Short mmCIF file of C-alpha atoms in Angstrom, two decimals:
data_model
loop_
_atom_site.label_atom_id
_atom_site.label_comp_id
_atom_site.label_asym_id
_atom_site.label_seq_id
_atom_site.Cartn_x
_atom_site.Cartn_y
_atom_site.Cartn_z
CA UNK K 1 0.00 0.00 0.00
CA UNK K 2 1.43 3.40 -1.25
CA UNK K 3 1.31 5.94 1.47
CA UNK K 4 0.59 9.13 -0.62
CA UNK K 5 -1.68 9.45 -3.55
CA UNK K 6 0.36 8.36 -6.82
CA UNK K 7 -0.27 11.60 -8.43
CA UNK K 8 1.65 13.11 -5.21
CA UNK K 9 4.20 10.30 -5.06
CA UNK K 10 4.80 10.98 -8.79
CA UNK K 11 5.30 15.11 -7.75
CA UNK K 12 7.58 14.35 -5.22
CA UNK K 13 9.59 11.79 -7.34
CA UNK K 14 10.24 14.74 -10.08
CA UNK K 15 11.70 16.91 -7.38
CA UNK K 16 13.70 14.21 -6.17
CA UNK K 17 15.08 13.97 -9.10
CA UNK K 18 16.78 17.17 -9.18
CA UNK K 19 20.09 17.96 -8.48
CA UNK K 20 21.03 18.22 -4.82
CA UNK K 21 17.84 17.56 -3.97
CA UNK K 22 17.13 14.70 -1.53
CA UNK K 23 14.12 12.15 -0.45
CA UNK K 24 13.16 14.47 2.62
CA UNK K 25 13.23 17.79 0.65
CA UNK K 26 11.38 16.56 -2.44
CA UNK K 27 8.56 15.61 0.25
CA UNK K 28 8.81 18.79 1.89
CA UNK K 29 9.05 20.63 -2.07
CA UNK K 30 6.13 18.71 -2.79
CA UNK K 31 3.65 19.58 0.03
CA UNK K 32 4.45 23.07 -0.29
CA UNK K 33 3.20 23.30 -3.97
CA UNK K 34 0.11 21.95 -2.33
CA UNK K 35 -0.58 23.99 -0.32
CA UNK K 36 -0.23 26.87 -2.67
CA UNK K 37 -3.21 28.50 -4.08
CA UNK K 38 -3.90 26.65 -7.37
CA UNK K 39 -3.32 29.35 -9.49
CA UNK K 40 0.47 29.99 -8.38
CA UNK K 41 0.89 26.17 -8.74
CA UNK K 42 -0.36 26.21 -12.19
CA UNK K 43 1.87 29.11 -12.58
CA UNK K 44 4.83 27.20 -11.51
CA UNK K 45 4.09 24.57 -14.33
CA UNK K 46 3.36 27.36 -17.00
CA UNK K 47 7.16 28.74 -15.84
CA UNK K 48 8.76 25.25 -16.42
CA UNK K 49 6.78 24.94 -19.90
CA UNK K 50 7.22 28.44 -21.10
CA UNK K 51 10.76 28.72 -20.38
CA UNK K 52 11.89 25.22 -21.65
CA UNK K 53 10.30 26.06 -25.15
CA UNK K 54 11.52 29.80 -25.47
CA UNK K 55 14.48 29.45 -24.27
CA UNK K 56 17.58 28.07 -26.04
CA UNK K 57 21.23 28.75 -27.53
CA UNK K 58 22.29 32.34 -28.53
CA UNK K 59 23.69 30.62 -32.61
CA UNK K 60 26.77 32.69 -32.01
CA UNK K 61 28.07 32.78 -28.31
CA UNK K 62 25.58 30.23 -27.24
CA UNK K 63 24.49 31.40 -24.03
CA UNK K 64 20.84 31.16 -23.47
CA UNK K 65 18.17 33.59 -25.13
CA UNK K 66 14.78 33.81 -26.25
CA UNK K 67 15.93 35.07 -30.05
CA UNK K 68 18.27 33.89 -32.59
CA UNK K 69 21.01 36.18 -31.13
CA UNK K 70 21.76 36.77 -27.51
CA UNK K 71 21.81 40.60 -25.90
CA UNK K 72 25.24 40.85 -26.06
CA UNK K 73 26.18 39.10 -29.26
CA UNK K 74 23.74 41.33 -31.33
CA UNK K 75 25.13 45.21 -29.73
CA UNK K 76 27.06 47.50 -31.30
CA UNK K 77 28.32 48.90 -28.29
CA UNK K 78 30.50 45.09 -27.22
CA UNK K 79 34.15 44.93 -28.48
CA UNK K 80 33.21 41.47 -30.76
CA UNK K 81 37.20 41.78 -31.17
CA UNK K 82 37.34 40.16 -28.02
CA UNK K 83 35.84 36.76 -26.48
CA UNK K 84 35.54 35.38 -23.20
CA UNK K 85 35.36 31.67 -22.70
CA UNK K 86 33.51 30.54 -20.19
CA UNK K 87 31.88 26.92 -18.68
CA UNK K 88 28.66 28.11 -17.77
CA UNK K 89 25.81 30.64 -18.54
CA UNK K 90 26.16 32.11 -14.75
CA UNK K 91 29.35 32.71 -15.44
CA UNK K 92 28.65 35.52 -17.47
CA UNK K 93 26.24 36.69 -15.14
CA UNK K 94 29.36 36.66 -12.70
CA UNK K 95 31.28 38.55 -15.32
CA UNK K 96 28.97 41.25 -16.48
CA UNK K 97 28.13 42.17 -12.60
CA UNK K 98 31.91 43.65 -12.70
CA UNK K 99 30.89 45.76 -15.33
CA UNK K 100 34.31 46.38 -16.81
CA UNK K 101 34.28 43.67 -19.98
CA UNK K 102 32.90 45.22 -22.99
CA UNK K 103 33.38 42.18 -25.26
CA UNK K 104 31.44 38.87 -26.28
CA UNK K 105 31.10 35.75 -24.75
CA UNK K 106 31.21 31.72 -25.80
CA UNK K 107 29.97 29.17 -23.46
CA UNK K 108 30.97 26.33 -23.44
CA UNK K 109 28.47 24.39 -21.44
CA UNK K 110 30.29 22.24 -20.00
CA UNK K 111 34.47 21.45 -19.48
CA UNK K 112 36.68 18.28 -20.59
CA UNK K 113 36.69 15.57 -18.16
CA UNK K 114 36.99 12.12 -18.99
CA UNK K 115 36.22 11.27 -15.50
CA UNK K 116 32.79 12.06 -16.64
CA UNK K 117 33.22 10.69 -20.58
CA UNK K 118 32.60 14.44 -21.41
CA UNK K 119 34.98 15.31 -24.57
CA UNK K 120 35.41 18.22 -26.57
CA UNK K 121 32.53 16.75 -28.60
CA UNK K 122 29.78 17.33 -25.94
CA UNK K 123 31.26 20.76 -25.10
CA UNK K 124 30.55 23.68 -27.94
CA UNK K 125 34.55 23.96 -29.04
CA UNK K 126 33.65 23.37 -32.44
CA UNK K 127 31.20 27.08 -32.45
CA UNK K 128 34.20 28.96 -30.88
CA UNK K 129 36.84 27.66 -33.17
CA UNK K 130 33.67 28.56 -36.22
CA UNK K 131 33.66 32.07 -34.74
CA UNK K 132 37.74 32.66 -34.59
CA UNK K 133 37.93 31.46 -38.00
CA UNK K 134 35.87 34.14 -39.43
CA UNK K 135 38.89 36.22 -38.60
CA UNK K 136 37.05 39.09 -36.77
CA UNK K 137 38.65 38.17 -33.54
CA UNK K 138 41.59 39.69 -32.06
CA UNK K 139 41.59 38.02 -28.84
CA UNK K 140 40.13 34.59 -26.59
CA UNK K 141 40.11 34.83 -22.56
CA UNK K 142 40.34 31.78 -21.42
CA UNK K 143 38.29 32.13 -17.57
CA UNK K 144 37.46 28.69 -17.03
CA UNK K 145 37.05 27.88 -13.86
CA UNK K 146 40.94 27.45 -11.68
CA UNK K 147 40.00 24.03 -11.31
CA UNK K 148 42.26 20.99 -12.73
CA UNK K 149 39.54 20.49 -15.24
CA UNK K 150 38.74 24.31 -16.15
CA UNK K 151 42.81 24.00 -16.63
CA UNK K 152 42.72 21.05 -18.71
CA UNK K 153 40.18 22.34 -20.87
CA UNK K 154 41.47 26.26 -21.12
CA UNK K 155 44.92 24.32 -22.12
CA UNK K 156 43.38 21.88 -24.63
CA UNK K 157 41.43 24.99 -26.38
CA UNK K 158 44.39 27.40 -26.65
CA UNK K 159 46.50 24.46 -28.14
CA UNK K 160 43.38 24.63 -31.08
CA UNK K 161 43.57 28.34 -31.44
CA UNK K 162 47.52 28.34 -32.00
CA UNK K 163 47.25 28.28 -35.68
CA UNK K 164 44.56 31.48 -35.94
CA UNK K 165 47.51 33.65 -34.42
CA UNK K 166 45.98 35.16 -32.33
CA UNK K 167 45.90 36.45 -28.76
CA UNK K 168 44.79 33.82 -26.10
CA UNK K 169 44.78 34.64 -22.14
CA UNK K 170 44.01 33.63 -19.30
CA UNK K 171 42.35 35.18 -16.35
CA UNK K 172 44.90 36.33 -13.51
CA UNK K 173 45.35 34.33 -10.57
CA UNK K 174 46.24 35.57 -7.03
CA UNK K 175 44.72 36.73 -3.23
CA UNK K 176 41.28 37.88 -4.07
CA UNK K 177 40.79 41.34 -3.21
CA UNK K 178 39.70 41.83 0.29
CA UNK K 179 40.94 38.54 1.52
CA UNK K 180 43.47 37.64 3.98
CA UNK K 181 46.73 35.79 3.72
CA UNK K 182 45.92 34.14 6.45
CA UNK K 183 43.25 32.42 4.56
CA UNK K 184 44.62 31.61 0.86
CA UNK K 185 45.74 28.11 0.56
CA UNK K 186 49.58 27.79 -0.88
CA UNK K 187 48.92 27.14 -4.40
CA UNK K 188 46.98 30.46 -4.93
CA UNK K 189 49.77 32.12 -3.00
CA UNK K 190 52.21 30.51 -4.96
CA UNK K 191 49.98 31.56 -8.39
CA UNK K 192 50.20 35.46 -6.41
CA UNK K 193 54.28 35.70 -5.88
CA UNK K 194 54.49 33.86 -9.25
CA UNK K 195 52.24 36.59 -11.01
CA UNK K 196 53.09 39.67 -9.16
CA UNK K 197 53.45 43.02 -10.42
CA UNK K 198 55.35 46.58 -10.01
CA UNK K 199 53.83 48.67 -7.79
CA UNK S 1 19.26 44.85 -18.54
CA UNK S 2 18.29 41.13 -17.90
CA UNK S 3 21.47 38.69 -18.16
CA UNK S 4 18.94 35.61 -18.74
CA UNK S 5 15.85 35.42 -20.65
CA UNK S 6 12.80 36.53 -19.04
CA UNK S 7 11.27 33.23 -19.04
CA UNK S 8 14.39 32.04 -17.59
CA UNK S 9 14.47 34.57 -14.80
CA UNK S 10 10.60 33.61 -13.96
CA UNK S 11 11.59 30.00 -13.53
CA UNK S 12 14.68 31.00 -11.73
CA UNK S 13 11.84 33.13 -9.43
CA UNK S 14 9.60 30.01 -9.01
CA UNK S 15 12.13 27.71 -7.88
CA UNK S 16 13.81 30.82 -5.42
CA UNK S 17 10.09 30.90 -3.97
CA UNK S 18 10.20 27.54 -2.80
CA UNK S 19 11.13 27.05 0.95
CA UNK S 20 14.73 26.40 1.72
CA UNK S 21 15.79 26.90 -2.00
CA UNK S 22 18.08 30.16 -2.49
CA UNK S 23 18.78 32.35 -5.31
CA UNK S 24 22.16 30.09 -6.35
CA UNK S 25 20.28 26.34 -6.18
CA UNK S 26 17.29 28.42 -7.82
CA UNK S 27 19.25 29.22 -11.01
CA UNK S 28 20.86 25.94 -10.86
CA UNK S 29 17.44 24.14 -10.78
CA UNK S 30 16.34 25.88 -13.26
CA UNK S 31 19.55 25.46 -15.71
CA UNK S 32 19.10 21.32 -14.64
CA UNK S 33 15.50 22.01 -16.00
CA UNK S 34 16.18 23.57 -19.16
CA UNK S 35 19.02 20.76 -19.87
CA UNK S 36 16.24 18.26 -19.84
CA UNK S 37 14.75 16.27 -22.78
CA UNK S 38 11.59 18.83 -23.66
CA UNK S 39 9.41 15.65 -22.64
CA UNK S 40 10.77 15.61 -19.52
CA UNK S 41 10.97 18.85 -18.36
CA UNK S 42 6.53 18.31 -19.52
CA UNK S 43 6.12 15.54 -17.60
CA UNK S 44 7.50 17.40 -14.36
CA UNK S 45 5.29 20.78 -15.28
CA UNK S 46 2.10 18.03 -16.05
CA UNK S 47 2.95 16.21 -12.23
CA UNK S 48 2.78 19.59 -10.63
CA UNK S 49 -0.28 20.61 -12.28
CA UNK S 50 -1.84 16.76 -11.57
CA UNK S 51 -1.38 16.37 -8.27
CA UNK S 52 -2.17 19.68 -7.40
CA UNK S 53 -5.44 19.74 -9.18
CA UNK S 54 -6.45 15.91 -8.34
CA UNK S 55 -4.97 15.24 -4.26
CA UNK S 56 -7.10 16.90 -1.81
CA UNK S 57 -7.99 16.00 2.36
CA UNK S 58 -9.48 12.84 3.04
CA UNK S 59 -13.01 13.98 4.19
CA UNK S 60 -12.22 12.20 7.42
CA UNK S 61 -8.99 11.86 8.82
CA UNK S 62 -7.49 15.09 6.42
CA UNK S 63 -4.47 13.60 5.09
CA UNK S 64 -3.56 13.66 1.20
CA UNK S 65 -5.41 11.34 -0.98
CA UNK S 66 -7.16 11.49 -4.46
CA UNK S 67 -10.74 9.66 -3.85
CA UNK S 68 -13.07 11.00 -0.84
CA UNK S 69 -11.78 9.03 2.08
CA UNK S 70 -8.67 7.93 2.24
CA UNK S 71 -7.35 3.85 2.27
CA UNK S 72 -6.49 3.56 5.79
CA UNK S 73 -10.22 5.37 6.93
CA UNK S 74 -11.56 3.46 4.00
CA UNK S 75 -10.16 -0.14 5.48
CA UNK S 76 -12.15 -2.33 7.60
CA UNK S 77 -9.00 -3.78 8.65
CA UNK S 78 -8.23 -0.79 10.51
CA UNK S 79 -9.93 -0.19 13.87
CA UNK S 80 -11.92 2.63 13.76
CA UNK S 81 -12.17 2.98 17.69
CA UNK S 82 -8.70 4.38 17.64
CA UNK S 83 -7.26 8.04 16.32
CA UNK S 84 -3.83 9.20 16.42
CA UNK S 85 -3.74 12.65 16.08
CA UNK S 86 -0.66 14.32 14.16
CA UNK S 87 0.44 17.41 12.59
CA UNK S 88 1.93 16.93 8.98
CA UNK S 89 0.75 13.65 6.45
CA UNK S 90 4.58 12.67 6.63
CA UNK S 91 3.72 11.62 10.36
CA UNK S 92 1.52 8.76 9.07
CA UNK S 93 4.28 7.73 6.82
CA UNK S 94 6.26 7.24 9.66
CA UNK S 95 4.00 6.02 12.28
CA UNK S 96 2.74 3.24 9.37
CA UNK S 97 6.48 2.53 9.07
CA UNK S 98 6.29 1.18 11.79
CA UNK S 99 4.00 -1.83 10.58
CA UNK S 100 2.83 -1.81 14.32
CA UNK S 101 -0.11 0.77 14.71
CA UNK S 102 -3.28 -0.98 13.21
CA UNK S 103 -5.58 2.45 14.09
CA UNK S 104 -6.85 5.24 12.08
CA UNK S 105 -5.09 9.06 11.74
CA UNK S 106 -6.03 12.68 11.87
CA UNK S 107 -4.15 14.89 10.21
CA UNK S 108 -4.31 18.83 11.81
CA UNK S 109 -1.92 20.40 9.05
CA UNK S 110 -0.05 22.28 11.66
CA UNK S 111 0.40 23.35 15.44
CA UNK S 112 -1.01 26.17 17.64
CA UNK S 113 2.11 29.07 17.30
CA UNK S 114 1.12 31.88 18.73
CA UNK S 115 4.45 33.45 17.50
CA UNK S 116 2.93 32.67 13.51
CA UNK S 117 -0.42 33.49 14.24
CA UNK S 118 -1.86 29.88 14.07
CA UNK S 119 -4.76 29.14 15.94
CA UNK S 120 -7.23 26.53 16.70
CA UNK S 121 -9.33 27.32 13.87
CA UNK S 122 -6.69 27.68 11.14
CA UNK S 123 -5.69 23.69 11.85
CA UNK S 124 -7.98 20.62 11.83
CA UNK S 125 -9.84 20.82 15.30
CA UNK S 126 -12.92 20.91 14.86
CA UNK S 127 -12.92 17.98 12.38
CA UNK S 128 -11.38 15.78 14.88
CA UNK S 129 -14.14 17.10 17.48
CA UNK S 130 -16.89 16.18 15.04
CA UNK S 131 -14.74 12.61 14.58
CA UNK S 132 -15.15 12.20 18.42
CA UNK S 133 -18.31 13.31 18.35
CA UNK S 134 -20.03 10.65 16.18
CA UNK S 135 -19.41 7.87 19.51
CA UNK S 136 -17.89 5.72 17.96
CA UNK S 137 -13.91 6.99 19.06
CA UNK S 138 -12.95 4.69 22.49
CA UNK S 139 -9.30 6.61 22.25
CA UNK S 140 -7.34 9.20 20.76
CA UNK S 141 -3.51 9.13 21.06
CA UNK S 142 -1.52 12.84 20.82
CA UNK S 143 1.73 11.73 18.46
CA UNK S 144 2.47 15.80 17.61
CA UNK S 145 6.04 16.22 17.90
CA UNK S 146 7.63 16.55 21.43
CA UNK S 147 8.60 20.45 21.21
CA UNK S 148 6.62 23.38 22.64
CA UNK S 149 4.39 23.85 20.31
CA UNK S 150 3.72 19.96 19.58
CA UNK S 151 2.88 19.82 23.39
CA UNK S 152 0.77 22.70 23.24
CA UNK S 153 -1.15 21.65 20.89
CA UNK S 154 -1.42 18.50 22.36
CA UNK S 155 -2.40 19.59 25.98
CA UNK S 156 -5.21 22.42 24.36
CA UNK S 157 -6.94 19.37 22.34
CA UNK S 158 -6.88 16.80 25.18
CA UNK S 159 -8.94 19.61 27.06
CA UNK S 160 -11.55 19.75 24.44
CA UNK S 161 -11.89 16.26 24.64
CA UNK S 162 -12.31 15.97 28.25
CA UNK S 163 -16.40 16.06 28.06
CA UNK S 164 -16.22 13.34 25.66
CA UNK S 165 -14.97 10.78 28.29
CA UNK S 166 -12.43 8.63 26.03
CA UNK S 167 -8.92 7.48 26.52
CA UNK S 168 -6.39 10.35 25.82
CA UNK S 169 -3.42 9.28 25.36
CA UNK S 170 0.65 10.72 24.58
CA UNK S 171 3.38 9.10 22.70
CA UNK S 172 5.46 7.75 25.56
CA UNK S 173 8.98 9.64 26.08
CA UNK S 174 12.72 7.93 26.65
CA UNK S 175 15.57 7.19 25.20
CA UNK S 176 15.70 6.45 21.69
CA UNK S 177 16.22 2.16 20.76
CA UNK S 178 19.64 1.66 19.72
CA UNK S 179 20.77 4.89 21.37
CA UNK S 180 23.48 6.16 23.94
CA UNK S 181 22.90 7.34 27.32
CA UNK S 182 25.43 9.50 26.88
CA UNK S 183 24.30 11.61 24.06
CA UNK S 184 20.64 11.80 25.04
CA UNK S 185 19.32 15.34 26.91
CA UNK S 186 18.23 16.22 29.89
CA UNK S 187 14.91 16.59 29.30
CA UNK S 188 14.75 13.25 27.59
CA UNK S 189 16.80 11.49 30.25
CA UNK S 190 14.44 13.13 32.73
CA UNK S 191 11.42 11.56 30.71
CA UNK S 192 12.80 8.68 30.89
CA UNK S 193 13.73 8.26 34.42
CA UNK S 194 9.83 9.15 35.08
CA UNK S 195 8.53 7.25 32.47
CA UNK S 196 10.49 3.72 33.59
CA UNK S 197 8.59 0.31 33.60
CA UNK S 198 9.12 -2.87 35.11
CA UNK S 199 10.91 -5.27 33.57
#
């Protein structure tokens, strides 16, 4: 005999089935929505719908957008000289809140790790090397994440983009600002002395 | 200007409106969602929008179900003379765990808080009172949780079923089975000491 209702063992089964989320808080997920008033509930399904139908790849940077071309991609006013390469859509998001890059993105969606079979097939290295070989571009950024897999893959795409001569970088490592000594483990303090500048 | 989509940044709203989910596992949800198969990502917008629309209270004992009364009030296997009264539907699930309790439930959807405005009309009272009412209830055991406001609650609906003159019981207190004396409480310890039996 099934406890709960199948329709609400079915509910809590789907949240379960997220990421991160467990048995006890896919129960807890699931009661909520029903206690909600039915049409915020509905409205919760209509978000899932809507924004899994309108939403997909930007064809040139591929972050996500509603239209062929993302935001960024399609103004005038971003350097499209210059390209940042990152692993994730938020990462942009993380970017942009600086508000000091004025060029384009590519995401990658993903980073090598054969841990994990994921090779630079299932990873969009093909678009980028597409867009740097329409010669417009003057320079990649490499700001995967400083992980030994953002490494690995910011290594293994630079190695592509030797023969477009052009000018690939990476993102500076060191303390970040604010921190403490105290805190930063050795090999970013090694990364700082290594990288240091005049003052 | 938006960094996502605006469908993307509803979703990313819905999920951040759930309880216990923050902006960062919001966004992340949502990205999981969107890297679903589109039938997928349907079938967890349809379960939302099923179970909301088709579980409802069991016209008796107010826990979740999808017909009118429940299949534990609906059993004649169950004995009827017998009501444990608790204050979420994941109670039953754990009290029926138990494969040992062979009664029927009542499910009050919350505890008297003061502190969150909750009072004896915004749970299920008065359907427990009209339960009792009908004669044929010989006892009706208090299994909401053993913190203020479980006891509380507790203590104010044994009073209202004083003039009814059945059995009241409480969950008995001690030390958890399988447990250390050493890392139990006071309060429990105390409980226990009071609540000893012969052996």
């Amino acid at each position: 005999m099934a406890f709960f209702p199948s329709s609400l063992e079915n509910l809590i089964d789907k949240f379960a089935s997220l990421p991160g989320v467990g048995k006890k808080s896919a129960q807890r997920l699931a009661f909520h929505m029903l206690s909600l008033p039915d049409q915020e509930a509905d409205a919760f399904a209509d978000a899932i719908t809507r924004a899994k139908h309108s939403v997909h790849f930007c064809s040139v940077c591929q972050n996500f957008t509603e239209d062929e071309i993302c935001g960024i991609c399609a103004s005038e006013r971003r350097d499209h000289s210059v390209i940042c390469v990152v692993s994730e859509p938020r990462d942009v998001l993380s970017i942009e809140r600086g508000r000091e890059y004025n060029g384009t993105y590519h995401v990658l969606h993903g980073v090598l790790s054969p841990m994990s079979h994921i090779g630079p097939d299932d990873i969009k290295i093909k678009e980028l090397l597409n867009r740097v070989a329409e010669g417009e571009v003057e320079e990649v950024i490499m700001a995967t994440n400083p992980d030994t897999e953002g490494e690995a893959t910011a290594l293994y795409i630079s190695r592509l983009l030797k023969p477009f001569n052009i000018k690939v970088t990476r993102l500076a490592y060191g303390i970040p600002v604010g921190s403490n000594l105290e805190f930063a483990d050795d090999a970013t303090l090694n990364r700082a002395i290594e990288g240091r500048t005049e003052m």
